[in-house]
Short mmCIF file of C-alpha atoms in Angstrom, two decimals:
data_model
loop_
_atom_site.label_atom_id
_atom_site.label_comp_id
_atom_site.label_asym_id
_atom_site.label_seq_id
_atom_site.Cartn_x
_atom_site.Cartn_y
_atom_site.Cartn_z
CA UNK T 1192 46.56 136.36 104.50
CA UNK T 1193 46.08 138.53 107.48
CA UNK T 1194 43.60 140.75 105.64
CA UNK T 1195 42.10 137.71 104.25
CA UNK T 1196 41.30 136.60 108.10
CA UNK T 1197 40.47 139.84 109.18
CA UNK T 1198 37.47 139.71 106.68
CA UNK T 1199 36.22 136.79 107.78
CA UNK T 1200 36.10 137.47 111.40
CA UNK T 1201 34.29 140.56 110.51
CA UNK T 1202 31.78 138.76 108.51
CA UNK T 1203 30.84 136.34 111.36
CA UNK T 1204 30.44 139.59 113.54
CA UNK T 1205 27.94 141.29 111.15
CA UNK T 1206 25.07 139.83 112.78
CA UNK T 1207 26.18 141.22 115.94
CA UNK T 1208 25.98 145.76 116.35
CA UNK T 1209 29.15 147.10 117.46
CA UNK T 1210 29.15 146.66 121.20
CA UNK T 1211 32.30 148.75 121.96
CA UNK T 1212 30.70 152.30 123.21
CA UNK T 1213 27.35 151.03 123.20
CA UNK T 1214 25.03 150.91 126.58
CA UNK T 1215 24.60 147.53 127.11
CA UNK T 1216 24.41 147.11 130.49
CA UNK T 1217 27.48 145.61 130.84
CA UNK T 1218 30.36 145.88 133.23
CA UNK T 1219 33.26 146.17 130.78
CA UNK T 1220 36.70 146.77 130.78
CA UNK T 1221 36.78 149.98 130.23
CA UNK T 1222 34.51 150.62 133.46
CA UNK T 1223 36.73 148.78 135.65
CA UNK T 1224 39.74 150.36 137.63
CA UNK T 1225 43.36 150.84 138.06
CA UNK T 1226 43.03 148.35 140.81
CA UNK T 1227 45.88 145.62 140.12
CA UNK T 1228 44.41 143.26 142.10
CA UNK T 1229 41.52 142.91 139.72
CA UNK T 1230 41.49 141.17 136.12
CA UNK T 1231 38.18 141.53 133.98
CA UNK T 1232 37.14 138.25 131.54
CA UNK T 1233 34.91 138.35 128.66
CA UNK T 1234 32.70 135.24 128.35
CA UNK T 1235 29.11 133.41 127.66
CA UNK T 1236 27.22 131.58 129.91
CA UNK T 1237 27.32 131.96 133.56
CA UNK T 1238 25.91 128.94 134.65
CA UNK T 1239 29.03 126.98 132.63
CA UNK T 1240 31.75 129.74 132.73
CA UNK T 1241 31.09 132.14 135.07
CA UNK T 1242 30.53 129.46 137.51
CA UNK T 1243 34.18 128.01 136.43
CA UNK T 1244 35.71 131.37 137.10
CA UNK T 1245 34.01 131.67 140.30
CA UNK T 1246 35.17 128.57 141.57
CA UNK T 1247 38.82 129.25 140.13
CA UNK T 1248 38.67 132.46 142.05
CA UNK T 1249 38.52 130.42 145.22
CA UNK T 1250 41.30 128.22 144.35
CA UNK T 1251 43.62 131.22 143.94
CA UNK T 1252 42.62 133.00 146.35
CA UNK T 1253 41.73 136.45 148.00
CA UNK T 1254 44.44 138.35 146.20
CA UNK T 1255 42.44 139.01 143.01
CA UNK T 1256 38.94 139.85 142.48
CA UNK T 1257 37.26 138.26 138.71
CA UNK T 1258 35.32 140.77 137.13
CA UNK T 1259 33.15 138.14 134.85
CA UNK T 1260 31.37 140.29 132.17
CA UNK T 1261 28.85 138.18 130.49
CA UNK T 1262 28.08 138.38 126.61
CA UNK T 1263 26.40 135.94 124.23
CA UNK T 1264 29.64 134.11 122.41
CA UNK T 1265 29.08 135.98 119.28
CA UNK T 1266 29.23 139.19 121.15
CA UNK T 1267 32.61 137.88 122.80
CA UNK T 1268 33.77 137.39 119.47
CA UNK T 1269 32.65 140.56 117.85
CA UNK T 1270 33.62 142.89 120.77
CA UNK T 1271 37.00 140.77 120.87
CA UNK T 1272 37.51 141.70 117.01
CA UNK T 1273 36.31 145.50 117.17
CA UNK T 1274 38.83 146.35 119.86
CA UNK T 1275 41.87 144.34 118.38
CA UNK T 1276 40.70 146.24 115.09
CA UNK T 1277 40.81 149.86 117.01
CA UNK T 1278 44.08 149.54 118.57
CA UNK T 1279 42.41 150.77 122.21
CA UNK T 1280 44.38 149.60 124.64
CA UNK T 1281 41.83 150.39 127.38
CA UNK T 1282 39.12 148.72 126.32
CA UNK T 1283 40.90 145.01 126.57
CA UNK T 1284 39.91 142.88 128.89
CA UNK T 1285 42.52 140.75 131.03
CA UNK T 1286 40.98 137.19 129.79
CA UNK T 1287 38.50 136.31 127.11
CA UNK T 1288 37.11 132.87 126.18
CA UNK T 1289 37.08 131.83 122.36
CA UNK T 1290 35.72 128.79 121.12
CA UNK T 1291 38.50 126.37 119.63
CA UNK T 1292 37.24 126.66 116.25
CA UNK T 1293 37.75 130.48 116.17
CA UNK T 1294 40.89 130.81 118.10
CA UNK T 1295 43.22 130.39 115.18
CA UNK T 1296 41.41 132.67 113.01
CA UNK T 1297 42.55 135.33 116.08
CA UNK T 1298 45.88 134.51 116.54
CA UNK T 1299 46.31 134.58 112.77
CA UNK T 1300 45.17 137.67 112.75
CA UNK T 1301 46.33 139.51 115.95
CA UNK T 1302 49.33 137.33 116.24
CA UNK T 1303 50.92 139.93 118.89
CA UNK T 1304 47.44 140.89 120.62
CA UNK T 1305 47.60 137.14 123.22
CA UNK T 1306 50.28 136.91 125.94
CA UNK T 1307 52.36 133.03 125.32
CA UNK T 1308 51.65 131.02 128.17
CA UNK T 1309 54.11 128.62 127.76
CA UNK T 1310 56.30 130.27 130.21
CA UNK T 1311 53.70 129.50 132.70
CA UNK T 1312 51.78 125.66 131.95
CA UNK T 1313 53.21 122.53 129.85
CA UNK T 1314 51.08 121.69 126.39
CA UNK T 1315 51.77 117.88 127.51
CA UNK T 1316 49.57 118.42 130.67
CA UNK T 1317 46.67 118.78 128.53
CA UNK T 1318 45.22 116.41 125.11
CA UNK T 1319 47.33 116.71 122.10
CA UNK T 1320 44.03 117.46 119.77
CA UNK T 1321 43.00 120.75 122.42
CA UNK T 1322 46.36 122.23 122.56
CA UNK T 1323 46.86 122.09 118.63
CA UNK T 1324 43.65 124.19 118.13
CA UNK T 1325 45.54 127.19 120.46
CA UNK T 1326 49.12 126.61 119.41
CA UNK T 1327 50.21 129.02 116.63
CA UNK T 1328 53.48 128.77 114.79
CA UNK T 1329 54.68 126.35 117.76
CA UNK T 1330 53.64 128.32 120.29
CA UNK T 1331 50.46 127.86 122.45
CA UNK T 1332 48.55 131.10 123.40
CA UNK T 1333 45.63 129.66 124.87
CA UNK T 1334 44.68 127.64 128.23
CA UNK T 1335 42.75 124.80 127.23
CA UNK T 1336 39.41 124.98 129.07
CA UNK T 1337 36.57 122.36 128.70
CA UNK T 1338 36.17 119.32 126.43
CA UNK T 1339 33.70 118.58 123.51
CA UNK T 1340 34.41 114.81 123.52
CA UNK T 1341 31.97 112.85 121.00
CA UNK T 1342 29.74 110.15 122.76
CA UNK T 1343 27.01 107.99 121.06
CA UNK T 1344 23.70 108.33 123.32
CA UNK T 1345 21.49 105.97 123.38
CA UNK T 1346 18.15 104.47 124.74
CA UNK T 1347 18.81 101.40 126.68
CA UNK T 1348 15.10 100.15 126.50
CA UNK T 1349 14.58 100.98 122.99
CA UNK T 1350 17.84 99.14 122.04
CA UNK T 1351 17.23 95.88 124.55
CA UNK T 1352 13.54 96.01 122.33
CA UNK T 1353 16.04 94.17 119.45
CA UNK T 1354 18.14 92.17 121.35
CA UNK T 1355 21.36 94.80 121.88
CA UNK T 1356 23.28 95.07 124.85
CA UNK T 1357 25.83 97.46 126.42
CA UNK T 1358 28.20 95.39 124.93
CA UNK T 1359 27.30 95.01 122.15
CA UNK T 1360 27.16 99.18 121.83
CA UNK T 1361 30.77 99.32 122.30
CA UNK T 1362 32.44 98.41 118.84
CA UNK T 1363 30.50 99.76 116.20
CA UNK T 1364 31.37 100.30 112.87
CA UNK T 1365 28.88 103.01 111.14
CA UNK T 1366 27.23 99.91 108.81
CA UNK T 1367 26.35 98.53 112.14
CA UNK T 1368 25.29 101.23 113.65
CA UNK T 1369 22.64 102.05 110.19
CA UNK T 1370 21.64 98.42 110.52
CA UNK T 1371 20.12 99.19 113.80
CA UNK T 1372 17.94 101.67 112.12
CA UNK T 1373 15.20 99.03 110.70
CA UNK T 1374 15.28 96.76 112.88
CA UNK T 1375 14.16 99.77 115.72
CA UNK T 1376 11.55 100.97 113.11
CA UNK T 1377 9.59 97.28 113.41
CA UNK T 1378 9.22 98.95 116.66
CA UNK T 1379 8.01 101.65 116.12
CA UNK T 1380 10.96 103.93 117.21
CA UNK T 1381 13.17 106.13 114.75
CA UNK T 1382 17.14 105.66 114.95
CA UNK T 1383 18.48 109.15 115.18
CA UNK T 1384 17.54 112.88 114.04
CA UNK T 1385 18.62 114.40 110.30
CA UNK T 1386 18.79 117.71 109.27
CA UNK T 1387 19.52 118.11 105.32
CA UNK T 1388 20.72 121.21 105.86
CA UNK T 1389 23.48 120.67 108.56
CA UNK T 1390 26.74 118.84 108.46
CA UNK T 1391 27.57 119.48 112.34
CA UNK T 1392 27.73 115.64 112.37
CA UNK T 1393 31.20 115.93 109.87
CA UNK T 1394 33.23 117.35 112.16
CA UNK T 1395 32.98 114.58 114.48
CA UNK T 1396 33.43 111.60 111.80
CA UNK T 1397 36.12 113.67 110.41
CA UNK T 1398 38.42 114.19 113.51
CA UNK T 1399 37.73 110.60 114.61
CA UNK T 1400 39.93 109.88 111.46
CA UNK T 1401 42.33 112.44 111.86
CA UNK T 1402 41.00 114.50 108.96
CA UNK T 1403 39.18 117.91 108.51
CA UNK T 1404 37.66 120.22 106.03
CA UNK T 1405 41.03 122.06 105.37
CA UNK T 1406 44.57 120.99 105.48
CA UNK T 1407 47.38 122.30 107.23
CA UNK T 1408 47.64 125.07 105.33
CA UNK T 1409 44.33 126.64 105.19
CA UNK T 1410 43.55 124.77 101.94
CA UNK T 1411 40.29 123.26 101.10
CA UNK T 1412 40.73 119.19 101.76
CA UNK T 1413 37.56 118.35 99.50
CA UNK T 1414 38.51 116.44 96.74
CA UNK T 1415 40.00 113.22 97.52
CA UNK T 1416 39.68 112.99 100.93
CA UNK T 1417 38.23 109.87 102.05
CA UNK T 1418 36.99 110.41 105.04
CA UNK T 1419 34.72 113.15 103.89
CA UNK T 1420 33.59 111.18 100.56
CA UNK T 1421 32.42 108.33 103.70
CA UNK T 1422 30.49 111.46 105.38
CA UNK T 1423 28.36 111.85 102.34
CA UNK T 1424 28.03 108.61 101.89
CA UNK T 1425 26.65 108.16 105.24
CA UNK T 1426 24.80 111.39 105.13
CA UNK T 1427 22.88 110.32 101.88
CA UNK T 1428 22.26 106.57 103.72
CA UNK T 1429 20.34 109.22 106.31
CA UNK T 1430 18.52 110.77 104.16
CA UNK T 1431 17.04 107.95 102.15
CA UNK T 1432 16.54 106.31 105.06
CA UNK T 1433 12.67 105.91 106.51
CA UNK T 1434 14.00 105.67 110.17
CA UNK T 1435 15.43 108.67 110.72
CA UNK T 1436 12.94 112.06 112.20
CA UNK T 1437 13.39 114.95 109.96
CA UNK T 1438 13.82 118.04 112.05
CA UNK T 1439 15.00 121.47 110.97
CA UNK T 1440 16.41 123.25 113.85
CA UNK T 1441 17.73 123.41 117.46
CA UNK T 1442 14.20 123.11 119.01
CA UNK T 1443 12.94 120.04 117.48
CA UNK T 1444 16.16 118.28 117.25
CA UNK T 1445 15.63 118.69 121.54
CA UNK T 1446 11.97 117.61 120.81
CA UNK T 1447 12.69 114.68 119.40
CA UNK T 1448 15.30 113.64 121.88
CA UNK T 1449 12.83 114.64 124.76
CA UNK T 1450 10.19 112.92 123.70
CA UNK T 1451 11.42 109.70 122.78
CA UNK T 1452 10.94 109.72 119.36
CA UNK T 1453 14.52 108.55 118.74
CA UNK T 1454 16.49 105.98 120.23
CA UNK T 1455 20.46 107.73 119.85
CA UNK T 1456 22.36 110.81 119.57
CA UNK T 1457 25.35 111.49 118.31
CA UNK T 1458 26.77 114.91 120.06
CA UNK T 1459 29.31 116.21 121.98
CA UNK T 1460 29.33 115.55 126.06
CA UNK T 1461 27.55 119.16 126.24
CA UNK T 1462 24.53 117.03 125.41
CA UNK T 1463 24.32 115.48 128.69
CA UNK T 1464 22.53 118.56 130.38
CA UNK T 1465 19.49 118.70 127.00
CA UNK T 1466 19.04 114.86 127.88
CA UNK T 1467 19.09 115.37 131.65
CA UNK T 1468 16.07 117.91 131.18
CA UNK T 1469 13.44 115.27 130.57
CA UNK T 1470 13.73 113.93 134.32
CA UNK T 1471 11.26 110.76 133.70
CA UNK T 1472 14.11 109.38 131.14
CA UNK T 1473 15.97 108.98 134.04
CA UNK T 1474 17.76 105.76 133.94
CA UNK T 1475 16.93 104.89 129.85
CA UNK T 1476 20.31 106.38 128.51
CA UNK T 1477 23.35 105.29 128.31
CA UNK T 1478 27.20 106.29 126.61
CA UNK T 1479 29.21 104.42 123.85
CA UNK T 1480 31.69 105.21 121.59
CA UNK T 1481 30.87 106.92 118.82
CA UNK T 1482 30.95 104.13 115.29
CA UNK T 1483 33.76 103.93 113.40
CA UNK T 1484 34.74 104.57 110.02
CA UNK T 1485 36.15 102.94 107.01
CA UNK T 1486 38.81 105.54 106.04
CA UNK T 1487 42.64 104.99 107.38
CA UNK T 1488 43.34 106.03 110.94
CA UNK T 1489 39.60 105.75 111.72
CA UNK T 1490 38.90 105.66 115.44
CA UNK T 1491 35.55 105.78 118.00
CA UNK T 1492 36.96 109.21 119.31
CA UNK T 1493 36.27 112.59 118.38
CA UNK T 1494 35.24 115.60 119.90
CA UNK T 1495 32.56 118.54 118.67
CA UNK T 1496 32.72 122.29 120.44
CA UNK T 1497 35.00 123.27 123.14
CA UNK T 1498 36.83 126.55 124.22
CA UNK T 1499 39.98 128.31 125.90
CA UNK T 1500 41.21 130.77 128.16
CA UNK T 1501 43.31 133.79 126.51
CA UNK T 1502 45.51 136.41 128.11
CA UNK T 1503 45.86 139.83 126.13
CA UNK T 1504 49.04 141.23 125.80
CA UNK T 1505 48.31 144.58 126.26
CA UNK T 1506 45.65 144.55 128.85
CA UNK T 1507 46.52 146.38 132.37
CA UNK T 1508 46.86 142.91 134.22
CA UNK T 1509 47.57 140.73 131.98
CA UNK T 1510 50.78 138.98 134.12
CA UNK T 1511 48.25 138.46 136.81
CA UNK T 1512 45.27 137.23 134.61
CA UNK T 1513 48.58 135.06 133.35
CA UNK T 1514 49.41 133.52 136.72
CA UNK T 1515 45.90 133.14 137.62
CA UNK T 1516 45.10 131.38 134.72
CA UNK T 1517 48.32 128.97 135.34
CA UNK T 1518 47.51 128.50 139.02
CA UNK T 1519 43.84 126.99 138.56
CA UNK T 1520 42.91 125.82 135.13
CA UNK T 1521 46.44 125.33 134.46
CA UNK T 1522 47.08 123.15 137.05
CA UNK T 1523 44.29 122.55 139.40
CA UNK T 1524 42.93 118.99 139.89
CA UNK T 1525 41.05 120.58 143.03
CA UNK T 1526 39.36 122.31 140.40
CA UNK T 1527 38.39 120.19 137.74
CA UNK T 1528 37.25 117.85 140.58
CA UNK T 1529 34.53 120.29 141.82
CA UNK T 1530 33.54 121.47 138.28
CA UNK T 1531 33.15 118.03 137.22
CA UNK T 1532 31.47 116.57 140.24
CA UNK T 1533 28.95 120.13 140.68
CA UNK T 1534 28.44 120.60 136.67
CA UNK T 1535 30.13 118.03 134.97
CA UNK T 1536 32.11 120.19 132.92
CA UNK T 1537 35.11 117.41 131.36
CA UNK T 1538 37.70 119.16 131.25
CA UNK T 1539 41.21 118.50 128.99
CA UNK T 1540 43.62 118.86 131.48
CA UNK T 1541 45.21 114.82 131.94
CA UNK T 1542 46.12 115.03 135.43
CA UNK T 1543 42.84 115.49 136.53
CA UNK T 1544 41.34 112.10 134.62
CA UNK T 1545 41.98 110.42 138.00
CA UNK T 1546 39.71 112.68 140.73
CA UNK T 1547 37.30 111.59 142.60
CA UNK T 1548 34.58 112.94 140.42
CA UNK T 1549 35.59 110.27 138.02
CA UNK T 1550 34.63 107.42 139.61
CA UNK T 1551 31.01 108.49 140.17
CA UNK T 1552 28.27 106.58 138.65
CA UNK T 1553 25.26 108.51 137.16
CA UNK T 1554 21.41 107.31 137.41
CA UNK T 1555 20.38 109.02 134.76
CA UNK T 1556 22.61 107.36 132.80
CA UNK T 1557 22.19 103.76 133.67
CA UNK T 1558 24.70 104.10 136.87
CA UNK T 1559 27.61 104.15 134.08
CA UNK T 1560 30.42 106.10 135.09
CA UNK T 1561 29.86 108.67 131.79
CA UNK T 1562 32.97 111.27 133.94
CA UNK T 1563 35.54 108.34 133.60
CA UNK T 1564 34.41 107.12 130.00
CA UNK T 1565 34.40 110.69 128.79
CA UNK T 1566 37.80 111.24 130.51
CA UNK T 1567 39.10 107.93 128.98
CA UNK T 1568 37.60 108.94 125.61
CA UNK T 1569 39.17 112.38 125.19
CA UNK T 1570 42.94 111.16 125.75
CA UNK T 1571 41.98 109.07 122.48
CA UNK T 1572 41.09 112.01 120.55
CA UNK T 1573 43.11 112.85 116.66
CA UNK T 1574 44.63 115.86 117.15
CA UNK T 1575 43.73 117.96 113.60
CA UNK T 1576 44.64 121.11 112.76
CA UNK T 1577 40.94 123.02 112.25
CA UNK T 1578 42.48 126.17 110.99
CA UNK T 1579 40.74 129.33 110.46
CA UNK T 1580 38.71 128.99 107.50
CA UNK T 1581 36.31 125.56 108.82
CA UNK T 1582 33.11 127.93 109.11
CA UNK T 1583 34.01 128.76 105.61
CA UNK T 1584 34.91 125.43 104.27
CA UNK T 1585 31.54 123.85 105.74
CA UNK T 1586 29.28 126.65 104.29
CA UNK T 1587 30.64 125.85 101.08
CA UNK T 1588 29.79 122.16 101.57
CA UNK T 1589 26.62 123.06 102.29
CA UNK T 1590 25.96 124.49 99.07
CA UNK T 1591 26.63 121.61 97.28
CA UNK T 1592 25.21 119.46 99.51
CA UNK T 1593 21.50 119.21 98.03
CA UNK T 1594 23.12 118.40 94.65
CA UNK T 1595 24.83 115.48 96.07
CA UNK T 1596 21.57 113.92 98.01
CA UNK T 1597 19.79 114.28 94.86
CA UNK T 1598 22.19 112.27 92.95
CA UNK T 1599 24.84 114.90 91.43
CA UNK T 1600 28.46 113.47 90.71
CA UNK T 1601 29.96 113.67 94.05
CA UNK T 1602 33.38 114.69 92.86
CA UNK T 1603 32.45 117.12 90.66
CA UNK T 1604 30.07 118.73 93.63
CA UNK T 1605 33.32 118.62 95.54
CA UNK T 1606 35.24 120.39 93.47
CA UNK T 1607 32.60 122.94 92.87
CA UNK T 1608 32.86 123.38 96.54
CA UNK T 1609 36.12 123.81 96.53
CA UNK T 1610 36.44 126.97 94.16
CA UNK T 1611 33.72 128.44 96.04
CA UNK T 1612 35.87 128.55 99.54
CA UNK T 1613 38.54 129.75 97.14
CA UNK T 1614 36.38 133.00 96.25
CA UNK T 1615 35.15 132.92 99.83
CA UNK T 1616 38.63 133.75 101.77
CA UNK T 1617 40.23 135.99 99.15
#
């Protein structure tokens, strides 16, 4: 199995040149000194993270300086894999970030490269569905950083146009929520975005019944599985359907949103800041619950991206990057208060639901408190167990996918599907 995982993570790397060695311009690990006092992280984005670590610096303290080296999150992952794979001690930084859906993948793999920190924060201080993703063999590895919770945007304007109401956003099932999708067309407004060749929107109907593309044992979950047979049942609703906008990519699903060619989104609360962007929108949006399915144990709460804080073993200060990590995102509220309330990052740690920053009401979004529902929402979440193979699993639904839209035997697609993640992780 291990060399079975250690394949894969290569293969999402190959996209990426080996980084390890290379002049990039970065300040790595290996640059950085003896110095105890200092612990180096490997992350993306630092406007989200690197902003997070700066602020967690303060928290702790003067007694250790954060050297934040900044990569594009495939380059975290690739460097992350090329070092493990070398067995150079040097080159490791103190803390990396890894997205939730790749973390088990690593600890499968490395199982003894990622210091336990359950010597040092509780798995009950943070939701059940983040700490599953880094827990391996009962034991949780990572520190659960910032939340994906699922929210259903939507255009308050466009909606009031037919007669619909906050309230009446806040129970749907996903018939009602289609039903809405004519009835905007008569004026002249399109429902949501669909992309044929993307099932992003699976992972959140599937969690928000407990379910996934694999089951706890690294399986394929295709063939009957409910919840997924209502995802393509749904999906194929979508794209027969003449009021949805067809787009094809990242830049004109944003167009679309942007400029008001469609009245909801369904996303994870990282959408917030691509809405925010179109300023004169200001006030239109508002949050609900995302709809709810037909299959057993279907709920209105699910969550879509989301990452974690990892200490490596062997790295030169890896007890302090441990204690550092415990001290603030372990167990600040102080923290979570000023990321939420400066760059409302939601984080999953449950003692913090109740800050200040919660109770703040946004313009943008109608004056709704969006903090406190999203807060409220993630507690609600299915914990699932997303393995390492999901990248796997949904490329190999993918395949089929076109089939199935034009009218192929669903099960049989499925099962087709299913062989081919078979052939894919041996």
């Amino acid at each position: 199995m291990k060399r079975k995982i250690l394949g894969m993570l290569l293969a999402v790397s190959m996209s990426v040149s080996m980084l390890v060695g290379c002049g990039s311009g970065e300040k790595g690990a290996s640059d950085k000194s003896a110095d105890e006092n200092e612990i180096t992280v490997w992350a993306w984005d630092k406007n989200m993270n690197g902003y997070a670590l700066e602020e967690a610096q303060k928290v702790y303290g003067n007694d250790v300086e954060v050297n934040f080296v900044e990569m594009a999150k495939a380059d975290v992952l690739t460097k992350l894999h090329t070092v493990l794979a070398s067995g150079v001690k040097e080159d490791l930084p103190d803390i990396v970030l890894i997205s939730d859906l790749n973390a088990q993948g690593y600890l499968m793999s490395y199982p003894d490269a990622f210091r336990p920190m359950g010597d040092k924060i509780s798995s009950d201080d943070f939701a059940a569905y983040k700490t599953a993703a880094v827990s391996y063999e009962d034991e949780l590895y990572g520190v659960p950083f910032d939340s994906g919770v699922a929210a259903l945007f939507y255009r308050t304007d466009y909606l009031s146009e037919i007669g619909y109401t906050e309230e009446d956003m806040q129970d749907l099932t996903w018939e009602e929520y289609l039903s809405l999708g004519e009835q905007l067309k008569t004026k002249g407004h399109m429902l949501q975005t669909y992309n044929p060749n993307d099932i992003a929107e699976f992972q959140i109907m599937l969690q928000s019944a407990g379910k996934w593309f694999t089951n706890e044992k690294g399986e394929a979950d295709f063939i009957d599985n409910a919840a997924l047979e209502e995802c393509y049942s749904i999906f194929k609703q979508l794209n027969e359907a003449d009021y949805t906008k067809v787009v094809s990519d990242w830049t004109e699903f944003a167009g679309a949103i942007n400029s008001g060619e469609v009245a909801c989104v369904l996303r994870g609360c990282w959408m917030t800041s691509t809405l925010m962007a179109e300023e004169s929108q200001s006030g239109k949006w508002a949050l609900a619950p995302i709809p709810k399915m037909n299959a057993e144990g279907a709920t209105h709460y699910s969550n879509q991206g989301g990452s974690s804080w990892f200490v490596l073993n062997d790295s030169p200060n890896s007890e302090i990057a441990a204690d550092f990590l415990a001290k603030t995102f372990g167990s600040s509220t102080e923290l979570y208060n000023t990321l939420l309330k400066e760059k409302s990052i939601i984080g999953t740690f449950l003692p913090a639901t109740d800050v200040e920053a919660y109770e703040e009401t946004s313009e943008f979004f109608s004056n709704q408190q969006v903090n406190k529902l999203l807060g409220d929402w993630m507690t609600k979440i299915p914990a699932v167990d997303t393995g390492a193979f999901s990248a796997e699993a949904q490329n190999s639904l993918v395949s089929v996918t076109p089939a199935i839209l034009e009218g192929g035997d669903l099960a049989e697609n499925l099962a087709t599907a299913e062989e081919q993640f078979k052939q894919s992780i041996q």
